[in-house]
XYZ file of C-alpha atoms in Angstrom:
405
model
C 43.315 37.927 -11.072
C 41.950 41.225 -12.283
C 39.400 42.187 -9.649
C 35.837 42.447 -10.875
C 36.428 40.994 -14.332
C 34.786 37.663 -13.620
C 31.441 39.252 -12.883
C 29.322 38.736 -15.973
C 27.750 41.882 -17.385
C 25.548 42.570 -20.351
C 27.257 41.938 -23.676
C 28.722 45.077 -25.265
C 27.320 46.415 -28.507
C 29.826 45.659 -31.252
C 29.911 47.220 -34.745
C 28.148 45.305 -37.490
C 30.768 43.395 -39.512
C 31.103 44.287 -43.197
C 32.355 41.818 -45.807
C 34.721 43.334 -48.384
C 35.468 41.604 -51.689
C 36.663 44.326 -54.126
C 39.857 46.335 -54.177
C 38.052 49.674 -54.103
C 35.875 48.669 -51.155
C 38.972 47.421 -49.355
C 40.839 50.687 -49.876
C 37.816 52.733 -48.771
C 37.227 50.546 -45.695
C 40.809 50.821 -44.481
C 40.991 54.621 -44.680
C 39.103 55.073 -41.418
C 40.897 52.203 -39.751
C 44.257 53.890 -40.323
C 43.110 56.661 -37.995
C 42.770 54.217 -35.089
C 45.209 54.037 -32.177
C 45.137 50.245 -32.346
C 43.448 47.560 -34.433
C 42.646 43.956 -33.608
C 43.450 41.477 -36.367
C 42.869 37.784 -36.995
C 42.976 35.453 -39.976
C 41.195 32.321 -41.127
C 43.233 30.002 -43.316
C 43.609 26.420 -44.514
C 46.873 24.481 -44.353
C 46.065 20.793 -44.151
C 46.878 20.148 -47.811
C 49.541 22.784 -48.540
C 52.971 23.882 -47.351
C 52.095 27.555 -47.577
C 48.936 28.639 -45.717
C 45.966 29.487 -47.937
C 44.574 32.739 -46.562
C 40.767 32.746 -46.719
C 39.662 35.686 -44.573
C 41.198 38.606 -42.698
C 39.261 40.211 -39.839
C 40.121 43.722 -38.671
C 38.413 45.390 -35.744
C 38.373 49.089 -34.947
C 36.438 51.098 -32.383
C 33.525 51.625 -34.785
C 34.241 49.299 -37.707
C 34.696 45.582 -38.253
C 35.969 44.713 -41.722
C 36.051 41.144 -42.994
C 38.246 40.807 -46.094
C 37.381 37.953 -48.456
C 40.912 37.239 -49.622
C 39.679 34.586 -52.065
C 37.490 37.067 -53.972
C 38.385 37.154 -57.660
C 40.501 40.155 -58.664
C 40.992 41.443 -55.114
C 44.287 43.327 -54.687
C 45.509 43.217 -51.078
C 47.923 46.143 -51.491
C 45.797 48.442 -49.257
C 46.020 45.828 -46.516
C 49.793 45.620 -46.912
C 49.998 49.404 -46.528
C 47.921 49.296 -43.350
C 50.018 46.532 -41.809
C 53.168 48.545 -42.526
C 51.773 51.732 -40.945
C 53.854 52.182 -37.802
C 51.409 54.696 -36.318
C 48.773 51.984 -35.779
C 49.336 49.147 -33.289
C 48.241 45.723 -34.547
C 46.859 43.484 -31.814
C 46.732 39.709 -32.341
C 46.114 36.712 -30.121
C 48.688 33.922 -30.634
C 50.187 35.932 -33.462
C 52.780 33.584 -34.929
C 50.726 31.905 -37.641
C 49.034 35.168 -38.624
C 52.390 36.918 -38.890
C 53.843 34.066 -40.927
C 50.973 34.416 -43.408
C 51.484 38.150 -43.840
C 55.242 37.729 -44.199
C 54.649 35.180 -46.967
C 52.116 37.411 -48.735
C 53.850 40.776 -48.432
C 57.479 39.873 -47.667
C 57.229 42.071 -44.583
C 55.895 41.662 -41.065
C 53.141 43.870 -39.628
C 54.536 46.538 -37.351
C 54.166 47.331 -34.509
C 52.585 44.204 -32.993
C 51.101 43.253 -29.620
C 50.294 39.605 -28.819
C 47.641 39.171 -26.128
C 48.623 35.529 -25.577
C 52.129 36.618 -24.565
C 50.671 39.444 -22.477
C 48.338 36.986 -20.743
C 51.314 34.793 -19.809
C 53.032 37.825 -18.295
C 49.808 38.705 -16.463
C 49.482 35.270 -14.876
C 46.805 33.617 -17.008
C 48.847 30.475 -17.627
C 50.907 28.975 -20.441
C 49.599 29.711 -23.955
C 46.077 30.516 -22.813
C 43.443 30.126 -25.547
C 41.442 33.048 -26.879
C 38.090 31.793 -25.639
C 39.480 31.139 -22.147
C 41.007 34.595 -22.009
C 37.780 36.258 -23.127
C 35.964 34.341 -20.408
C 38.499 35.284 -17.735
C 38.607 38.973 -18.622
C 34.987 39.642 -19.561
C 32.921 36.851 -18.000
C 31.400 35.981 -21.389
C 31.578 32.728 -23.348
C 32.217 33.098 -27.059
C 30.914 31.005 -29.957
C 33.160 28.030 -30.784
C 30.904 26.306 -33.319
C 32.869 27.256 -36.445
C 36.376 26.628 -35.130
C 36.935 23.763 -37.573
C 34.920 25.073 -40.501
C 36.267 25.031 -44.060
C 36.957 28.720 -44.685
C 37.812 28.130 -48.349
C 34.201 27.285 -49.284
C 32.144 30.114 -50.768
C 29.793 31.744 -50.071
C 30.522 32.291 -46.379
C 27.412 31.971 -44.249
C 26.121 34.712 -41.905
C 26.978 32.427 -38.964
C 30.577 32.096 -40.175
C 30.912 35.856 -40.555
C 29.513 36.460 -37.071
C 31.945 33.932 -35.628
C 34.874 35.489 -37.510
C 33.966 38.984 -36.314
C 33.994 37.758 -32.712
C 37.696 37.008 -33.033
C 38.445 40.739 -33.253
C 35.576 42.433 -31.401
C 36.137 40.729 -28.050
C 39.878 41.053 -28.608
C 39.615 44.828 -28.205
C 38.251 44.373 -24.686
C 40.864 41.731 -23.911
C 43.670 44.030 -25.052
C 42.442 47.053 -23.121
C 41.961 45.130 -19.893
C 45.256 43.295 -20.158
C 47.113 46.543 -20.757
C 45.414 48.152 -17.769
C 46.389 45.219 -15.553
C 49.974 45.175 -16.812
C 50.318 48.936 -16.340
C 49.075 48.653 -12.771
C 51.612 45.909 -12.099
C 54.379 47.725 -14.008
C 54.875 44.766 -16.347
C 54.088 46.292 -19.719
C 57.789 46.532 -20.489
C 58.049 42.766 -19.997
C 55.663 42.265 -22.917
C 57.581 44.748 -25.054
C 60.751 42.739 -24.517
C 58.993 39.589 -25.765
C 57.700 41.291 -28.913
C 61.220 41.556 -30.359
C 61.118 37.921 -31.492
C 57.858 38.535 -33.349
C 59.458 41.446 -35.210
C 62.219 39.270 -36.674
C 61.406 37.642 -40.066
C 63.871 34.849 -39.267
C 61.438 33.653 -36.583
C 58.982 32.610 -39.286
C 61.197 31.518 -42.168
C 62.229 27.888 -42.112
C 65.909 27.500 -42.981
C 66.190 24.313 -45.105
C 69.760 23.771 -43.916
C 68.618 23.559 -40.283
C 65.630 21.262 -40.727
C 67.696 18.190 -39.869
C 68.057 19.416 -36.277
C 64.348 18.974 -35.548
C 64.496 15.275 -36.550
C 66.290 14.328 -33.331
C 68.710 11.834 -34.871
C 70.061 9.446 -32.233
C 73.583 9.252 -33.521
C 76.843 11.095 -33.275
C 77.985 9.803 -36.680
C 78.783 13.044 -38.478
C 78.649 11.481 -41.958
C 75.125 10.263 -41.287
C 74.225 13.695 -39.933
C 75.645 15.252 -43.090
C 73.389 13.094 -45.258
C 70.434 13.856 -43.011
C 71.102 17.580 -43.333
C 71.247 17.313 -47.120
C 68.078 15.255 -47.620
C 66.083 17.262 -45.054
C 67.035 20.471 -46.872
C 66.063 18.882 -50.195
C 62.664 17.862 -48.793
C 62.037 21.369 -47.441
C 62.779 23.021 -50.771
C 60.694 20.488 -52.687
C 57.764 20.882 -50.276
C 57.915 24.632 -50.782
C 58.184 24.263 -54.557
C 55.199 21.962 -54.993
C 53.315 23.491 -52.030
C 52.586 20.332 -50.070
C 53.205 19.665 -46.354
C 56.696 18.316 -45.798
C 55.415 15.183 -44.050
C 53.036 14.460 -46.926
C 55.920 14.688 -49.385
C 58.266 12.532 -47.329
C 58.019 11.259 -43.745
C 60.699 12.032 -41.157
C 61.264 8.292 -40.702
C 62.153 7.955 -44.388
C 64.747 10.703 -44.141
C 66.335 9.058 -41.106
C 66.523 5.722 -42.942
C 68.056 7.370 -46.009
C 70.683 8.969 -43.777
C 71.435 5.606 -42.166
C 71.587 3.538 -45.389
C 72.940 6.153 -47.862
C 71.241 4.697 -50.978
C 73.172 5.276 -54.197
C 70.704 3.908 -56.757
C 67.023 4.194 -57.573
C 66.523 0.552 -56.557
C 68.127 1.161 -53.144
C 66.118 4.316 -52.627
C 62.862 2.537 -53.503
C 63.575 0.004 -50.736
C 63.441 2.754 -48.096
C 60.220 2.598 -46.091
C 57.803 5.251 -47.283
C 59.509 5.775 -50.660
C 57.419 4.589 -53.593
C 58.971 3.421 -56.836
C 57.436 6.383 -58.618
C 58.930 8.873 -56.165
C 62.338 7.184 -56.344
C 62.348 7.410 -60.144
C 61.024 10.982 -60.277
C 62.453 14.449 -59.679
C 62.325 14.173 -55.899
C 64.045 10.791 -55.927
C 66.798 12.062 -58.200
C 67.275 15.042 -55.915
C 67.561 12.767 -52.881
C 70.201 10.606 -54.557
C 72.204 13.679 -55.570
C 71.949 15.062 -52.051
C 73.240 11.787 -50.595
C 76.128 11.724 -53.068
C 77.082 15.331 -52.319
C 77.020 14.699 -48.570
C 79.159 11.596 -48.989
C 81.782 13.699 -50.768
C 82.003 16.394 -48.092
C 85.284 16.638 -46.171
C 85.032 15.801 -42.472
C 85.543 19.438 -41.539
C 82.254 20.415 -43.239
C 80.089 17.763 -41.615
C 77.622 18.871 -38.939
C 77.667 17.943 -35.277
C 74.732 17.348 -33.015
C 73.475 20.588 -31.468
C 75.100 21.420 -28.160
C 73.596 19.343 -25.397
C 72.266 16.611 -27.725
C 75.458 14.606 -27.989
C 75.774 11.520 -25.792
C 79.114 12.886 -24.625
C 77.740 16.320 -23.738
C 77.839 17.098 -20.019
C 74.545 16.671 -18.224
C 73.447 18.661 -15.193
C 72.590 16.888 -11.992
C 69.067 15.486 -12.176
C 68.526 16.469 -8.547
C 69.664 20.045 -9.201
C 67.372 20.256 -12.239
C 64.475 19.027 -10.110
C 65.186 21.714 -7.514
C 65.417 24.433 -10.180
C 62.070 23.342 -11.632
C 60.446 23.558 -8.194
C 62.046 26.951 -7.667
C 60.803 28.138 -11.062
C 57.247 27.126 -10.223
C 57.515 28.787 -6.824
C 58.883 32.058 -8.185
C 56.269 32.138 -10.948
C 53.491 31.542 -8.421
C 54.817 34.403 -6.308
C 54.982 36.747 -9.307
C 51.836 35.406 -11.019
C 53.545 34.759 -14.346
C 53.582 31.676 -16.597
C 56.681 29.471 -16.052
C 56.933 28.656 -19.766
C 57.468 32.325 -20.529
C 60.227 32.664 -17.945
C 62.470 29.680 -18.658
C 62.907 26.857 -21.140
C 64.493 23.516 -20.292
C 67.586 24.553 -22.251
C 67.866 27.712 -20.139
C 67.592 25.717 -16.906
C 70.155 23.127 -18.025
C 72.625 25.829 -19.074
C 72.264 27.566 -15.728
C 72.690 24.297 -13.841
C 75.842 23.440 -15.786
C 77.584 26.815 -15.838
C 76.075 30.060 -14.513
C 78.929 32.069 -16.036
C 77.642 31.373 -19.565
C 75.323 34.118 -20.947
C 71.745 33.118 -20.238
C 68.414 34.957 -20.734
C 67.542 33.982 -17.150
C 70.281 36.266 -15.889
C 69.160 39.506 -17.503
C 66.142 41.795 -17.605
C 62.891 40.937 -15.884
C 63.632 37.204 -15.858
C 66.593 37.828 -13.578
C 64.358 39.663 -11.105
C 61.624 37.025 -11.216
C 63.770 33.883 -11.175
C 67.435 34.263 -12.123
C 68.663 35.796 -8.868
C 66.931 33.127 -6.799
C 68.218 30.378 -9.108
C 71.797 31.565 -8.680
C 71.330 31.725 -4.925
C 69.980 28.168 -4.883
C 72.782 26.882 -7.073
C 75.392 28.595 -4.886
C 73.913 27.155 -1.688
C 72.790 30.524 -0.352
C 69.123 29.557 -0.085
C 67.177 26.345 0.387
C 63.644 25.221 -0.316
C 61.316 24.408 2.543
C 57.610 23.711 2.926
C 55.681 26.012 5.223
C 51.916 25.802 5.647
C 51.583 23.739 2.499
C 53.602 26.122 0.338
C 57.205 26.045 -0.881
C 59.250 28.811 0.705
C 62.800 30.107 0.221
C 64.961 30.274 3.337
C 68.553 31.525 3.776
C 71.090 28.808 4.439
C 72.920 28.976 7.764
C 76.307 28.932 6.059
C 75.427 32.026 4.013
C 73.973 33.848 6.993
C 77.202 33.686 9.012
């Protein structure tokens, strides 16, 4: 790892956090922050009872300022924050950015730009798969951070001094994490690897659930296209209803209920009410009527418009050799150990299966930095040009005799 970082030193002196709850104070506080080269940002939100996240607090850390924005304050206009997040001259640094970015996209209909995610950077730098913030702070600074308010209710007011101190720590230590990660990645010439991964976080489609594709995540175990058509229709209906009434999709209607509706195709309120998880009241109400209409519409679709299982999910889809997949997984681990990078960042199971089945098909493993780290070796293994051997307790790659002749 990064030499010398594990040695614990005295805690740095961080700026005193300032709670902002009026529009004027927010605008004034962000003026200086817009002069920064980079800012660290985090959010506290509640989502257990709603479809859309309820933003409760935004923390922003600069070199000399830490601003905590009480987003639940009455009359607060977040327009100055939207302007800051859209300012392309200031880098926005997050850790595990996806949920934070989703919140800002929902609020402002635009993603912050530009963005740097230290969790992704840590995976590139060899700190493991999806390393947590507290673990990363410990690894890079030698300090343990306060975890006591991780599960606090951030919607309750007033916020206590202890909560505010905890919230500030999510952006103060993050500045040190960012600077040290960047230094390490620059030394190892891997900063461009992180930049390549940031493209997904700059695409709004990454964070917007498409109702028409929700059926795919339900993992239906059937190739019956009519049933899949009904499943697609009722899953889309549930997604739109959950968004409309702002409740979690599973609280509105369980996945198991949707799968049973798709299998039984109820045509009446009585039939719908017999589905497990569907109450009589729901069956007779707006949601129940929408479900029945969705089933009827899917039943009327011509065969040509019915969906198919995603590629690779069908029982008839070709499957790669289990032995070859096992070898590729070992090779992936070996290559990632050699390059000190997280395997999860390099290859997904779908990527490995596609490569095992047909290396001529376009594959992210065969381009960019992934090709250098793993793709070239994977092709060589698949083509019989190299083999795996154990030497001194470690897996090693050796040329095959046939390829050496």
